[in-house]
């Protein structure tokens, strides 16, 4: 997979969602905000699918050394 340029705001949104998820407190509002940001960024970035973007962001947040 080609490297995807990930904006910092997506990293921050995913960090928030991941922290809430780990605490068992993920809200619909947080999940919706993250998904909306993925859709918007993917739609504005030619050649980047929402799924590829989401996978790259999650990998960066959940496995930063990898």
CSV table of C-alpha atoms in Angstrom, one decimal:
chain,number,residue,atom,x,y,z
A,1,UNK,CA,0.0,0.0,0.0
A,2,UNK,CA,1.3,3.4,-0.9
A,3,UNK,CA,2.0,5.9,1.9
A,4,UNK,CA,-1.0,8.1,2.7
A,5,UNK,CA,-0.5,11.6,4.0
A,6,UNK,CA,-2.5,11.7,7.2
A,7,UNK,CA,-3.5,15.1,8.6
A,8,UNK,CA,-2.9,15.6,12.3
A,9,UNK,CA,-6.6,16.3,13.0
A,10,UNK,CA,-7.5,12.7,11.8
A,11,UNK,CA,-4.8,11.3,14.2
A,12,UNK,CA,-6.3,13.3,17.1
A,13,UNK,CA,-9.9,12.2,16.3
A,14,UNK,CA,-8.8,8.6,16.1
A,15,UNK,CA,-6.8,8.9,19.4
A,16,UNK,CA,-9.9,10.2,21.1
A,17,UNK,CA,-12.1,7.4,19.7
A,18,UNK,CA,-9.5,4.7,20.6
A,19,UNK,CA,-9.2,6.0,24.1
A,20,UNK,CA,-13.0,6.0,24.5
A,21,UNK,CA,-13.2,2.5,23.0
A,22,UNK,CA,-10.6,1.2,25.4
A,23,UNK,CA,-12.4,2.7,28.3
A,24,UNK,CA,-15.7,1.2,27.1
A,25,UNK,CA,-17.1,4.6,26.6
A,26,UNK,CA,-17.1,5.2,22.9
A,27,UNK,CA,-19.9,7.6,22.0
A,28,UNK,CA,-21.9,7.7,18.8
A,29,UNK,CA,-20.9,11.4,18.5
A,30,UNK,CA,-17.2,10.5,18.6
A,31,UNK,CA,-17.6,7.6,16.2
A,32,UNK,CA,-19.7,9.7,13.8
A,33,UNK,CA,-17.1,12.6,13.9
A,34,UNK,CA,-14.3,10.2,13.0
A,35,UNK,CA,-16.1,8.6,10.2
A,36,UNK,CA,-17.2,11.9,8.8
A,37,UNK,CA,-13.6,13.1,8.8
A,38,UNK,CA,-12.5,10.0,7.0
A,39,UNK,CA,-15.2,10.4,4.3
A,40,UNK,CA,-14.4,14.1,3.8
A,41,UNK,CA,-10.7,13.7,3.6
A,42,UNK,CA,-10.9,10.7,1.3
A,43,UNK,CA,-13.4,12.5,-1.0
A,44,UNK,CA,-11.0,15.5,-1.2
A,45,UNK,CA,-7.9,13.4,-1.8
A,46,UNK,CA,-7.7,11.8,-5.3
A,47,UNK,CA,-6.7,8.2,-5.3
A,48,UNK,CA,-7.3,7.6,-1.6
A,49,UNK,CA,-10.2,5.4,-0.5
A,50,UNK,CA,-11.9,5.9,2.8
A,51,UNK,CA,-11.1,2.4,3.8
A,52,UNK,CA,-7.4,2.7,3.0
A,53,UNK,CA,-7.3,6.0,4.9
A,54,UNK,CA,-9.1,4.6,7.9
A,55,UNK,CA,-6.8,1.6,8.1
A,56,UNK,CA,-3.7,3.8,7.8
A,57,UNK,CA,-4.9,6.1,10.6
A,58,UNK,CA,-5.8,3.3,12.9
A,59,UNK,CA,-2.4,1.6,12.3
A,60,UNK,CA,-0.7,4.9,13.1
A,61,UNK,CA,-2.6,5.4,16.3
A,62,UNK,CA,-2.8,1.8,17.6
A,63,UNK,CA,0.7,0.6,16.4
A,64,UNK,CA,2.9,3.7,16.2
A,65,UNK,CA,6.2,1.8,16.1
A,66,UNK,CA,5.1,-0.4,13.2
